[in-house]
mmCIF file of C-alpha atoms in Angstrom:
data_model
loop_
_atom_site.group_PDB
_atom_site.id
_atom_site.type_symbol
_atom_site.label_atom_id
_atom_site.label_comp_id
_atom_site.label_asym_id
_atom_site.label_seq_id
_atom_site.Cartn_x
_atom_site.Cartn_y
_atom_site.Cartn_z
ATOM 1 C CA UNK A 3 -40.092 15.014 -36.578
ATOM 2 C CA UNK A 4 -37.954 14.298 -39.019
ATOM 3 C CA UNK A 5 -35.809 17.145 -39.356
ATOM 4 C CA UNK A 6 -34.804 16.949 -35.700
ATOM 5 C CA UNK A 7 -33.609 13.513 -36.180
ATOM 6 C CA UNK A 8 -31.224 14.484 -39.304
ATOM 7 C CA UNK A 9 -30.421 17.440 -36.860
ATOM 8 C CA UNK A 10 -29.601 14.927 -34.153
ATOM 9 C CA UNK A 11 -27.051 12.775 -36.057
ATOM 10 C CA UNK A 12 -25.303 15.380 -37.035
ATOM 11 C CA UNK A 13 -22.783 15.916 -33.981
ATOM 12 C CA UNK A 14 -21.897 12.183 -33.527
ATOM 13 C CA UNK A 15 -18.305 11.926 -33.594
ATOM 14 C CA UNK A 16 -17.660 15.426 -32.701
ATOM 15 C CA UNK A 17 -15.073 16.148 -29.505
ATOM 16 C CA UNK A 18 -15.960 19.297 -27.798
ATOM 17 C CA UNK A 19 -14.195 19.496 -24.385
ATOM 18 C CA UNK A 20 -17.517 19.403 -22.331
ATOM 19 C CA UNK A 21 -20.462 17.359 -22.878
ATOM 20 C CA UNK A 22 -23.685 19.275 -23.670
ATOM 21 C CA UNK A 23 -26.964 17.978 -22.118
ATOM 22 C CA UNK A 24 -29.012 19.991 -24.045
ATOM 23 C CA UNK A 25 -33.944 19.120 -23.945
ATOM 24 C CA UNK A 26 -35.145 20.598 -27.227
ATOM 25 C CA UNK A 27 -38.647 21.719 -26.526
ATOM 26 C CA UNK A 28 -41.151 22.077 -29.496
ATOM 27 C CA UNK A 29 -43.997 23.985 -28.657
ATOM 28 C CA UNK A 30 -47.378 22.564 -29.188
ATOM 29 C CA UNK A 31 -50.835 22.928 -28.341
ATOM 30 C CA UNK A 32 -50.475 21.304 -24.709
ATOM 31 C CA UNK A 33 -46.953 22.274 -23.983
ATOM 32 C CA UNK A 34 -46.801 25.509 -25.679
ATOM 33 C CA UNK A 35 -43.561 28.094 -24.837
ATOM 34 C CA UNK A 36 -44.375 32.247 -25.453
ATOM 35 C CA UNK A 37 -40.681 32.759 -25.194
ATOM 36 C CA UNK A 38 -38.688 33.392 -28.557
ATOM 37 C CA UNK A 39 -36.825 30.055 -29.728
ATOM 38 C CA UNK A 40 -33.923 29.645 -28.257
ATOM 39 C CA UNK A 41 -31.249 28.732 -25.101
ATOM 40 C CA UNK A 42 -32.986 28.870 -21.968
ATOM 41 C CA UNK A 43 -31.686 27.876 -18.254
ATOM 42 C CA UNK A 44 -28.246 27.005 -19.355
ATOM 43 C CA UNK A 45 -26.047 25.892 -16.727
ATOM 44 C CA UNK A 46 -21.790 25.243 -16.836
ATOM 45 C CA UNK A 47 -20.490 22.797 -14.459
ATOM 46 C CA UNK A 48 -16.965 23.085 -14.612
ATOM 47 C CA UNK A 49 -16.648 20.368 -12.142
ATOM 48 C CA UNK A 50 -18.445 17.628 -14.344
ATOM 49 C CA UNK A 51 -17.057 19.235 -17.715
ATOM 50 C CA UNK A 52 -20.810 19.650 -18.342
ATOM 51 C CA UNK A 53 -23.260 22.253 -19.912
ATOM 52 C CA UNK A 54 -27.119 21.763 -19.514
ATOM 53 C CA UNK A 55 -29.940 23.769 -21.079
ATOM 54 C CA UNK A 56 -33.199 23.760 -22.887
ATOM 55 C CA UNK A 57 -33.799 25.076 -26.434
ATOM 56 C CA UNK A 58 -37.061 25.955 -27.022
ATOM 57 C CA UNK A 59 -39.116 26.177 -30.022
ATOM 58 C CA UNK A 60 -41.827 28.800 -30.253
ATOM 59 C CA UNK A 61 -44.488 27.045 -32.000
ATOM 60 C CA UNK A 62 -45.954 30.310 -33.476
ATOM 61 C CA UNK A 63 -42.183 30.621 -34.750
ATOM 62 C CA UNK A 64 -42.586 27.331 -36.508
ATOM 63 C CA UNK A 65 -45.464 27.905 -37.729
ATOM 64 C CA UNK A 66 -44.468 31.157 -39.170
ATOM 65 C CA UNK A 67 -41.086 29.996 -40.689
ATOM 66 C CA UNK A 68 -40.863 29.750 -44.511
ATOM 67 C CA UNK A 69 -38.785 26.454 -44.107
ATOM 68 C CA UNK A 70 -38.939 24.772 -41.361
ATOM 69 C CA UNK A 71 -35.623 22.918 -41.742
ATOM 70 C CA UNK A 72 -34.120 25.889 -42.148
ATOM 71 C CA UNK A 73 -35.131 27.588 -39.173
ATOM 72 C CA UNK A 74 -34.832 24.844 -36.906
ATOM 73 C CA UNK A 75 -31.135 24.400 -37.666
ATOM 74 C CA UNK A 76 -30.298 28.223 -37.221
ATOM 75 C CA UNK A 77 -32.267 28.285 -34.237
ATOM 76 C CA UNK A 78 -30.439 24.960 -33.250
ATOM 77 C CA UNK A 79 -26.826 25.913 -34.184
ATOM 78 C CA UNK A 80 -27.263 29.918 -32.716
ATOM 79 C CA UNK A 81 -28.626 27.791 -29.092
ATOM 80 C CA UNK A 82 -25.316 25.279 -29.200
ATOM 81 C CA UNK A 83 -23.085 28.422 -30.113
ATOM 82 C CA UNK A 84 -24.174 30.370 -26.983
ATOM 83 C CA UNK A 85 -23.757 27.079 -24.706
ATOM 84 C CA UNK A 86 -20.120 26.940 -26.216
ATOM 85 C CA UNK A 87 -19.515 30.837 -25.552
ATOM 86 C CA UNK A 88 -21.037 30.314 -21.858
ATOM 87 C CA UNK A 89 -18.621 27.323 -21.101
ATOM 88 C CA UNK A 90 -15.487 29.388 -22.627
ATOM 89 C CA UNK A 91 -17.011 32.574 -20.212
ATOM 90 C CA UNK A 92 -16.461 30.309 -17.188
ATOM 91 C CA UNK A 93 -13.463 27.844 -18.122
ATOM 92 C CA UNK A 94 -10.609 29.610 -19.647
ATOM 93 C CA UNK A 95 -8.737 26.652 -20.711
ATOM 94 C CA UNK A 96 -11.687 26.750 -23.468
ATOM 95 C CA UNK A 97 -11.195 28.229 -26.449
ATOM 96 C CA UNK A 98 -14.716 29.443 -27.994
ATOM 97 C CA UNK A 99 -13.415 30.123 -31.699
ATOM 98 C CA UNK A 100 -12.257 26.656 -32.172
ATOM 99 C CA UNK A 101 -15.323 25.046 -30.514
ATOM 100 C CA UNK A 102 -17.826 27.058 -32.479
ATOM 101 C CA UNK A 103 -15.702 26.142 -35.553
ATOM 102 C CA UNK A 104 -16.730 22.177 -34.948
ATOM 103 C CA UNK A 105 -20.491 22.860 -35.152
ATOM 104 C CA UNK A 106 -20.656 25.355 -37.653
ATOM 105 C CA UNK A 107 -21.889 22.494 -39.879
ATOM 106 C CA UNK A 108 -25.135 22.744 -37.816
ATOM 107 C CA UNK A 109 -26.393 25.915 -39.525
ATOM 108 C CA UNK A 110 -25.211 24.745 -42.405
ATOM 109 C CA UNK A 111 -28.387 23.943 -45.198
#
């Protein structure tokens, strides 16, 4: 999928203050997700300086979107937003305003 890819490249380069370990899952017809698209089973390691989670792709979503591109970047950049705001919720030495500033280019079209 091409538009992941460009979506993907994006972020190189930037320095956020944890590392995000983040499985995009696009629904299909053998792995399908029913949940709205979106951040699922995030977890903050303080520890590590790590946040993992899962944004999912409803594939009816997809299908219903009038540009794909579009939707997958808002759905991308709202996901990596609420990772930043769950890190800054359980390490105060993160500030989620300035973080959230560094990706706004993701929802950028």
């Amino acid at each position: 999928m091409q538009v992941v890819s460009g979506i993907k490249r994006k972020p190189r380069g930037i320095d956020l203050p944890y590392e995000l370990d983040i499985f995009l899952h696009v629904g299909a017809e053998i792995s399908s997700t029913c949940d709205p698209s979106g951040l699922h089973v995030p977890r903050v390691s303080v520890a590590k300086r790590r946040m993992t989670g899962q944004i999912r792709i409803n594939r009816d979503e997809v299908r219903e979107a009038p540009d794909l591109k579009s939707f997958l970047q808002s759905t991308i950049h709202r996901a990596v937003k609420q990772m930043i705001e769950h890190i800054a919720a359980r390490d105060a030495t993160v500030d989620a305003d300035v973080e959230i500033r560094k990706v706004a280019f993701l929802g950028e079209q």
